[in-house]
PDB file of C-alpha atoms and ligand atoms in Angstrom:
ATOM      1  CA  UNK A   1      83.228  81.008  99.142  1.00  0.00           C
ATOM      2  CA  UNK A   2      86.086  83.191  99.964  1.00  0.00           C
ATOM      3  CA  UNK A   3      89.545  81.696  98.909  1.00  0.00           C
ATOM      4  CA  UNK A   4      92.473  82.752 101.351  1.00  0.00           C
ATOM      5  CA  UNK A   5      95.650  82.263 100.829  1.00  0.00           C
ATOM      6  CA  UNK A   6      97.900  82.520 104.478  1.00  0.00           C
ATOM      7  CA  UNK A   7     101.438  83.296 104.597  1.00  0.00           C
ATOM      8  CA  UNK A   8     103.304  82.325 106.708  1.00  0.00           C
ATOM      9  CA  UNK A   9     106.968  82.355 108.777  1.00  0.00           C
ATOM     10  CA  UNK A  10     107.021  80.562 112.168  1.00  0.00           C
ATOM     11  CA  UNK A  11     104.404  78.642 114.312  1.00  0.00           C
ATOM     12  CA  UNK A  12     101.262  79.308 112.742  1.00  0.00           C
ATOM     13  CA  UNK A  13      99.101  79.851 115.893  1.00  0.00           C
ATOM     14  CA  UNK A  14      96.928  82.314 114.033  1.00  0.00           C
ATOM     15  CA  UNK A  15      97.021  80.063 111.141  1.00  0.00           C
ATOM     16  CA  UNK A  16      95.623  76.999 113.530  1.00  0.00           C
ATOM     17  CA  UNK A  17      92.813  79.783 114.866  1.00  0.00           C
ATOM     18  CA  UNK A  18      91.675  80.324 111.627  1.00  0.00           C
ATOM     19  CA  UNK A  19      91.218  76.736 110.423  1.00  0.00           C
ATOM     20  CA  UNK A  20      90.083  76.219 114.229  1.00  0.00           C
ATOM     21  CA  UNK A  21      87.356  79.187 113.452  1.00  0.00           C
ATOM     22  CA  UNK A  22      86.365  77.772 110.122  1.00  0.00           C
ATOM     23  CA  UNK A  23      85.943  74.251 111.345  1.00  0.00           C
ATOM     24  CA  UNK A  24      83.607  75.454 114.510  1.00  0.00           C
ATOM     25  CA  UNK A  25      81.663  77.547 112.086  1.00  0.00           C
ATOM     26  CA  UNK A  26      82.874  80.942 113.570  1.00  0.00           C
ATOM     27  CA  UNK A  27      83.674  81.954 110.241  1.00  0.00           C
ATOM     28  CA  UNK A  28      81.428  80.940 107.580  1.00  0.00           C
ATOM     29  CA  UNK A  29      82.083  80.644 103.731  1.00  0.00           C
ATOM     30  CA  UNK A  30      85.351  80.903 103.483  1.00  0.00           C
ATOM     31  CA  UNK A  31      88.599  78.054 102.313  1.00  0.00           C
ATOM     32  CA  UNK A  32      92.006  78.455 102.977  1.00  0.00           C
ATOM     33  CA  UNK A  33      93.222  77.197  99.636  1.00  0.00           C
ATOM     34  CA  UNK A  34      96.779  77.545  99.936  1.00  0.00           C
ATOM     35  CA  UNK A  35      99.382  77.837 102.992  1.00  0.00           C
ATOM     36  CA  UNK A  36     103.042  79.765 101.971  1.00  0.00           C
ATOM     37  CA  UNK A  37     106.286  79.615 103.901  1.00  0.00           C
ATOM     38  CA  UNK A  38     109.223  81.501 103.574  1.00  0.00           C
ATOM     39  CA  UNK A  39     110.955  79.437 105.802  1.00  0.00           C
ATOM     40  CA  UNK A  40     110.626  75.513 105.132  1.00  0.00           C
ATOM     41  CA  UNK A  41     111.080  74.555 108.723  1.00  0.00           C
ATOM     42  CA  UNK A  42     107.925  76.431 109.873  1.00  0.00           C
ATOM     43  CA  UNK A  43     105.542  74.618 112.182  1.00  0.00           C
ATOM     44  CA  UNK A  44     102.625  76.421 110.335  1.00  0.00           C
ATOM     45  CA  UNK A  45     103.181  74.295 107.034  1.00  0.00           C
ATOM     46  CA  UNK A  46     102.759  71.079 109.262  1.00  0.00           C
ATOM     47  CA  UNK A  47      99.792  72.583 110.872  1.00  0.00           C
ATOM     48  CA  UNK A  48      98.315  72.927 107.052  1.00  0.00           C
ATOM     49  CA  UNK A  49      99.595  69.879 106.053  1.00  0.00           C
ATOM     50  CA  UNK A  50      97.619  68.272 108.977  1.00  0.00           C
ATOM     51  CA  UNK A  51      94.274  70.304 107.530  1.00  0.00           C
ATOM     52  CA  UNK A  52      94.665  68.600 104.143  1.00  0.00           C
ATOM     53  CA  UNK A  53      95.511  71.599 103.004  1.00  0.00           C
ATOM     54  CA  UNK A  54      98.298  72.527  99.404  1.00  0.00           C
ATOM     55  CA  UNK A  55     101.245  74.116 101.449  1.00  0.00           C
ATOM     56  CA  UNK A  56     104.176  75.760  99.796  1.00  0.00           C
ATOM     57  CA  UNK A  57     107.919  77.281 100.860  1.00  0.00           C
ATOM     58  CA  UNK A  58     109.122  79.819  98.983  1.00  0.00           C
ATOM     59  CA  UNK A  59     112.097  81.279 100.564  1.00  0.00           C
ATOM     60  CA  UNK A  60     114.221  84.343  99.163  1.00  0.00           C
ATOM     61  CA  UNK A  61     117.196  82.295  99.942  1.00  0.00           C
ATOM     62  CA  UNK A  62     116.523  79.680  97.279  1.00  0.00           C
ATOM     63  CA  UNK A  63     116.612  82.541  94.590  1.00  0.00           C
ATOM     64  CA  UNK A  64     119.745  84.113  93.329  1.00  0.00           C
ATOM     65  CA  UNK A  65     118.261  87.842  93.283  1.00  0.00           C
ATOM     66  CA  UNK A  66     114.746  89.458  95.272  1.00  0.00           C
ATOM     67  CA  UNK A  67     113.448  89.760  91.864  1.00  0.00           C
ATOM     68  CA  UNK A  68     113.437  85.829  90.773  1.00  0.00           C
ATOM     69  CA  UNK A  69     112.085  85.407  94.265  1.00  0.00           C
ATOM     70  CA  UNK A  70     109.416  87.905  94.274  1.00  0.00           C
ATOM     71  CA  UNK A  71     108.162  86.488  90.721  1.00  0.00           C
ATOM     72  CA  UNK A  72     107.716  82.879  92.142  1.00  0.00           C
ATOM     73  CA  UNK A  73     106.313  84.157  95.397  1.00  0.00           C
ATOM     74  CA  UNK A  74     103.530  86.357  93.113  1.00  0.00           C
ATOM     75  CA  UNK A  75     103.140  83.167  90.720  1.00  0.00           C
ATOM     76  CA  UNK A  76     102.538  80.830  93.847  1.00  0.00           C
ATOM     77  CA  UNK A  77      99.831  83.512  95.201  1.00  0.00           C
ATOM     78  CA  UNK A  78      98.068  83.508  91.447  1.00  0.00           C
ATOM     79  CA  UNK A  79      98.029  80.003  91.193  1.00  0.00           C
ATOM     80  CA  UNK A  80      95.794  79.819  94.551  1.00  0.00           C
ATOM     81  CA  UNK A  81      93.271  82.292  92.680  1.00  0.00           C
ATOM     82  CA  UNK A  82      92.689  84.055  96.211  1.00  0.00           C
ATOM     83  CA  UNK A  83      90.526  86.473  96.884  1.00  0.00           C
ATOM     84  CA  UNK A  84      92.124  87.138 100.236  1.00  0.00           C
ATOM     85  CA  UNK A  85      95.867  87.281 101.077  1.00  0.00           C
ATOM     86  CA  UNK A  86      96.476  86.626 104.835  1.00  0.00           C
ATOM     87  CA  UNK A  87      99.310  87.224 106.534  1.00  0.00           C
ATOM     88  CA  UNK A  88      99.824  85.608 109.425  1.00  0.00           C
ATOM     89  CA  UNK A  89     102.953  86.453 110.767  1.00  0.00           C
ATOM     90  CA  UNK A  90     104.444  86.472 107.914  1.00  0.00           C
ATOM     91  CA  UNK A  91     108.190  87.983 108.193  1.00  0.00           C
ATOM     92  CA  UNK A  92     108.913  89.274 104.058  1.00  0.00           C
ATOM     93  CA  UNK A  93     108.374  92.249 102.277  1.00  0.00           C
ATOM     94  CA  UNK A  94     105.975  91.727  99.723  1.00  0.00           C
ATOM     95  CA  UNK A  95     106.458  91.931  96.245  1.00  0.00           C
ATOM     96  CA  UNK A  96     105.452  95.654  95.296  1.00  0.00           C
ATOM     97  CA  UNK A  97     103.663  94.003  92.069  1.00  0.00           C
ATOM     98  CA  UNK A  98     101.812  91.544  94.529  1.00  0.00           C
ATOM     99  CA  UNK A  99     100.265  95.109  96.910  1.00  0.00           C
ATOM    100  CA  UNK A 100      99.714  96.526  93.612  1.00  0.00           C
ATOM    101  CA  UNK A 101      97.509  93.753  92.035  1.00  0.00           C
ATOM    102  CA  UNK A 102      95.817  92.368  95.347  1.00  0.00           C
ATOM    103  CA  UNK A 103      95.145  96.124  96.788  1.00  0.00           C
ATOM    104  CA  UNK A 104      92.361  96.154  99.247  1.00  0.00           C
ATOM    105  CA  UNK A 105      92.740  91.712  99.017  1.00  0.00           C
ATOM    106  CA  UNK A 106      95.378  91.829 101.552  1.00  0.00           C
ATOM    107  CA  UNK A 107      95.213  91.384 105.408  1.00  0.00           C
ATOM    108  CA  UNK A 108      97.769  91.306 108.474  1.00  0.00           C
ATOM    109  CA  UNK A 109      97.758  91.368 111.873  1.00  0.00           C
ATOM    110  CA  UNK A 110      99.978  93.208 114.396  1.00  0.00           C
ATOM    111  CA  UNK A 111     100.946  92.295 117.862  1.00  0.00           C
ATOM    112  CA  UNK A 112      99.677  96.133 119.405  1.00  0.00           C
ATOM    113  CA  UNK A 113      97.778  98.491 118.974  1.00  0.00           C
ATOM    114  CA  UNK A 114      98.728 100.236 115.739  1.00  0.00           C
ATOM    115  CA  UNK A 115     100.134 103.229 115.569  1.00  0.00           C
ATOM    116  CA  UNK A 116     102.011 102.039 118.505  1.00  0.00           C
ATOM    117  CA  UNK A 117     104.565  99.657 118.303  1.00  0.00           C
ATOM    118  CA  UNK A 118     104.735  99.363 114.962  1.00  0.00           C
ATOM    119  CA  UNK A 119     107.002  99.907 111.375  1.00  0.00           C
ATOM    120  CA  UNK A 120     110.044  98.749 110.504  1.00  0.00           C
ATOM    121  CA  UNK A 121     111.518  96.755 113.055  1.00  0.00           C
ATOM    122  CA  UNK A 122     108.709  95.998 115.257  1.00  0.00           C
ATOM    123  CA  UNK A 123     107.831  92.162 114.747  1.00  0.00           C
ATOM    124  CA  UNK A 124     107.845  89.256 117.012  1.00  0.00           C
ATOM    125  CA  UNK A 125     108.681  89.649 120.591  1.00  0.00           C
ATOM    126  CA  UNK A 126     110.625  93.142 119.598  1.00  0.00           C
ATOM    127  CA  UNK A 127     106.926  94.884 119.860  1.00  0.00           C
ATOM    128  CA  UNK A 128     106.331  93.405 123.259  1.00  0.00           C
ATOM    129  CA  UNK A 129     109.788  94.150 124.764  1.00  0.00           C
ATOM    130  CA  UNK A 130     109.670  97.862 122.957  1.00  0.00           C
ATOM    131  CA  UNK A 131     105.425  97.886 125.095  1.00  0.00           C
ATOM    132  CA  UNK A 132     106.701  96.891 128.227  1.00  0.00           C
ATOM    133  CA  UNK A 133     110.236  99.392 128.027  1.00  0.00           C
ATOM    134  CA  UNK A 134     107.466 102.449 127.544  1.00  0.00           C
ATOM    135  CA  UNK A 135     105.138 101.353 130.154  1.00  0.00           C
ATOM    136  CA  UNK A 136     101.902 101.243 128.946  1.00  0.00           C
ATOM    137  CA  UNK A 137      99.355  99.620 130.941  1.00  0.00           C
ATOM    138  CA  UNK A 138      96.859  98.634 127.443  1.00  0.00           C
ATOM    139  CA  UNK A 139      98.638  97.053 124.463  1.00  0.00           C
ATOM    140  CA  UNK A 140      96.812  94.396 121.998  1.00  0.00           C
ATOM    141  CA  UNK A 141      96.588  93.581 118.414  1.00  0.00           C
ATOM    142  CA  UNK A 142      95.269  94.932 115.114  1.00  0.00           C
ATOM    143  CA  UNK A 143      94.072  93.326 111.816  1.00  0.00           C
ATOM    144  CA  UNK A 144      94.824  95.797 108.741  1.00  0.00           C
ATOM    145  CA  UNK A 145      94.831  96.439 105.068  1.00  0.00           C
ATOM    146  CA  UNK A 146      98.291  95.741 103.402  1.00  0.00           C
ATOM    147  CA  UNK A 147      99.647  98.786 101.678  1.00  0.00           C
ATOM    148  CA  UNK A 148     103.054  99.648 100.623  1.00  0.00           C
ATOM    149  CA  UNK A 149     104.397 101.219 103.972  1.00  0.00           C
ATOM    150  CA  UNK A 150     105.007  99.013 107.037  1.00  0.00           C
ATOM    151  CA  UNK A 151     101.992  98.374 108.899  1.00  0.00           C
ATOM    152  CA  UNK A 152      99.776 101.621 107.728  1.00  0.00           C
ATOM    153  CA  UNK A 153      97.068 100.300 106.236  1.00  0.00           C
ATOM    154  CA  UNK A 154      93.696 101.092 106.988  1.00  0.00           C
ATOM    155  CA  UNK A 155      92.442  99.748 110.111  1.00  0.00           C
ATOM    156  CA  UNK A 156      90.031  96.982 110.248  1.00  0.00           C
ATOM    157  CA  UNK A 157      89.726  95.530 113.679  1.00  0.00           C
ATOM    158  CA  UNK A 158      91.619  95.914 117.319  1.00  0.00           C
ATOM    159  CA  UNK A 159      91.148  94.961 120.914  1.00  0.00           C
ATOM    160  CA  UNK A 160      92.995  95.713 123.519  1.00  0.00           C
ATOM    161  CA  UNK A 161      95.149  93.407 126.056  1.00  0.00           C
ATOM    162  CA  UNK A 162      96.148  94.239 129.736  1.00  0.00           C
ATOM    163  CA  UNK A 163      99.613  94.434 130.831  1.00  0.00           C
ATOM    164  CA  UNK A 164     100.159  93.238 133.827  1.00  0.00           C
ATOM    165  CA  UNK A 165     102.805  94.344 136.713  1.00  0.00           C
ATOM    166  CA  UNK A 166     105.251  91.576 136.132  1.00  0.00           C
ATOM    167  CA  UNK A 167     104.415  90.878 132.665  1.00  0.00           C
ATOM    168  CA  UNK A 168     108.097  89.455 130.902  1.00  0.00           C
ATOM    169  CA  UNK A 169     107.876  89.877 126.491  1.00  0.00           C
ATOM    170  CA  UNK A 170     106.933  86.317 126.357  1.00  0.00           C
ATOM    171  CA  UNK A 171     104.108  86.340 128.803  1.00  0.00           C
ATOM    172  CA  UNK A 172     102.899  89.513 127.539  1.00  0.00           C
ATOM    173  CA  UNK A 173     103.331  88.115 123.637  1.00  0.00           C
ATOM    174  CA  UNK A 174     101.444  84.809 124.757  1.00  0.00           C
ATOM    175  CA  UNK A 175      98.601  86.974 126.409  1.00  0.00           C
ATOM    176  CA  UNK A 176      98.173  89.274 123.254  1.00  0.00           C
ATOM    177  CA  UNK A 177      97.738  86.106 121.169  1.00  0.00           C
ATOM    178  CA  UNK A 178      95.024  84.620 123.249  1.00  0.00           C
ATOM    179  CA  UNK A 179      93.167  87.347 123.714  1.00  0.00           C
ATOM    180  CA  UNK A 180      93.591  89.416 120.735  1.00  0.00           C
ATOM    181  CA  UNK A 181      94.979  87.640 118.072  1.00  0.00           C
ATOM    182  CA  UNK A 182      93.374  84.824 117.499  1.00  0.00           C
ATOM    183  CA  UNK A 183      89.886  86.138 118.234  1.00  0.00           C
ATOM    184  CA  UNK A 184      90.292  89.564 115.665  1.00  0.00           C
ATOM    185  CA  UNK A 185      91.833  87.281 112.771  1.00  0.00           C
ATOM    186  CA  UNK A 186      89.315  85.506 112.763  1.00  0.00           C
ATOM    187  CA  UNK A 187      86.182  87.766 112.886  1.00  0.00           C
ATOM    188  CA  UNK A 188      87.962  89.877 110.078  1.00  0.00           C
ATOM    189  CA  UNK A 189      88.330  87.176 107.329  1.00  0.00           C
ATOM    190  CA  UNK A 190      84.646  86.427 108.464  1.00  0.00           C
ATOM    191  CA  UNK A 191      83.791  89.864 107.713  1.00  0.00           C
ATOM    192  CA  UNK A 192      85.177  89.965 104.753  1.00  0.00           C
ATOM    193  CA  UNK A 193      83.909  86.953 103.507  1.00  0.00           C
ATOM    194  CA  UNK A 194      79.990  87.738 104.324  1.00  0.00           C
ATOM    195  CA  UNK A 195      80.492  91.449 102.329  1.00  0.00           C
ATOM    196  CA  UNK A 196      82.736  93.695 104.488  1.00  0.00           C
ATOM    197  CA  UNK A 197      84.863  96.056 102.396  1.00  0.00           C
ATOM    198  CA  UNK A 198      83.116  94.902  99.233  1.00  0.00           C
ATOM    199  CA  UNK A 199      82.869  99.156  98.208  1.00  0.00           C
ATOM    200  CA  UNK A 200      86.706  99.506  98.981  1.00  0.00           C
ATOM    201  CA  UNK A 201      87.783  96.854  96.436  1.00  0.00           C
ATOM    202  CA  UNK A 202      88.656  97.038  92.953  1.00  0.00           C
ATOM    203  CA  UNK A 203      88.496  93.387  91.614  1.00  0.00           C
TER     204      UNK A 203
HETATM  205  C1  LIG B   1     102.093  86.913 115.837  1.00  0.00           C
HETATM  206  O1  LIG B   1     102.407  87.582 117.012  1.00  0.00           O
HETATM  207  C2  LIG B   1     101.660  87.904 114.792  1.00  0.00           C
HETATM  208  O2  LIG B   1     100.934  88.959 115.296  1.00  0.00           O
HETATM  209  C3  LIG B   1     102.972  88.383 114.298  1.00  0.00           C
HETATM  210  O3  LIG B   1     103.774  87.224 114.268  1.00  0.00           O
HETATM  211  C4  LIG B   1     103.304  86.276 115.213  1.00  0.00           C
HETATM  212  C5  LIG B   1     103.007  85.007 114.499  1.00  0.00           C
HETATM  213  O4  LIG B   1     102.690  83.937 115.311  1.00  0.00           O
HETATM  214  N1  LIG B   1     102.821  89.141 113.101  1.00  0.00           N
HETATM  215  P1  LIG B   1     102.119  82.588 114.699  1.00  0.00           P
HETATM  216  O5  LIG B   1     103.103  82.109 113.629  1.00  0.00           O
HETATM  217  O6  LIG B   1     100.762  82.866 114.121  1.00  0.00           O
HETATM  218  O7  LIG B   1     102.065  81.634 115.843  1.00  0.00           O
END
């Protein structure tokens, strides 16, 4: 069985696809063992509340310096013993030590299609509002290994999303979920958790 440990910041749609994916049997042996919030008033901690399933906040703002923080945050992950790290639209910088010890163990997904849209200051609906203000006529999502930089991991799985003529950030950001999202999240934790990768990790 593959433990995972999601992190989360807001809603926790691609949270609820995964536990939706695990339930239906999409993905096969795999557990989420442990949800983790930065923010305490995130819907996703609900959502894995609802699941049964050990849900945490940790938030930098509850810690007098990113250090004491980023120890807690790294002693919460431990304690989950995971051998996957999710994150699922998670909004903090991890812990260098955490990228460090859980290289290769660590997944996220972006809202395009990496290397567009993407780095420091792309997240939420800025990536669909900075698609649509270039024109493209393809965007989508990608699932990718966690490194130190922002969002240049190696790339694990992506698939592409129309943009449509009168697409507005939150249509477009609503499309890219249901189509890209929540179907490549899932399918890459499966992979994972039936061998993929196996060669590229170190623990
Ligand atoms: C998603 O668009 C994800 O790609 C991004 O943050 C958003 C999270 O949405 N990183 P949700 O919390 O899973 O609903």
């Amino acid at each position: 069985m593959l433990r995972v440990c999601v992190c989360v910041s807001g809603g926790g749609t691609n949270l609820q696809a995964l536990m939706d994916a695990i339930d239906s049997g999409i993905v096969t042996n795999t557990q989420i063992v442990r949800v983790i919030s930065n923010n305490k008033n995130a819907y996703a901690l609900q959502r894995a509340e609802n699941k049964g399933i050990d849900a945490f906040t940790i938030s930098p703002k509850d810690y007098d310096n990113r250090d004491l923080f980023n120890a807690a945050f790294l002693q919460c992950v431990d304690e989950a013993k995971p051998d996957l790290i999710v994150l699922a639209g998670f909004l903090v910088v991890l812990p260098p030590q955490m990228i460090q010890k859980y290289e290769g163990h660590i997944i996220n997904i972006h809202p395009a299609l990496i290397p567009s849209f993407c780095g420091k200051g792309y997240y939420g609906l800025r990536v669909h509002e900075a698609a649509l203000a270039r024109g493209v006529k393809i965007t989508g999502a990608t699932v990718h290994y966690v490194d130190e930089g922002t969002d240049t991991g190696p790339i694990l799985l992506q698939k592409a999303v129309e943009v449509l003529p009168d697409d507005t950030p939150q249509a477009l950001q609503k499309r890219v979920m249901e189509q890209a999202e929540w179907v490549i999240l899932p399918q890459a934790v499966n992979m994972i958790a039936n061998g993929y990768g196996k060669d590229m990790r170190n623990r």
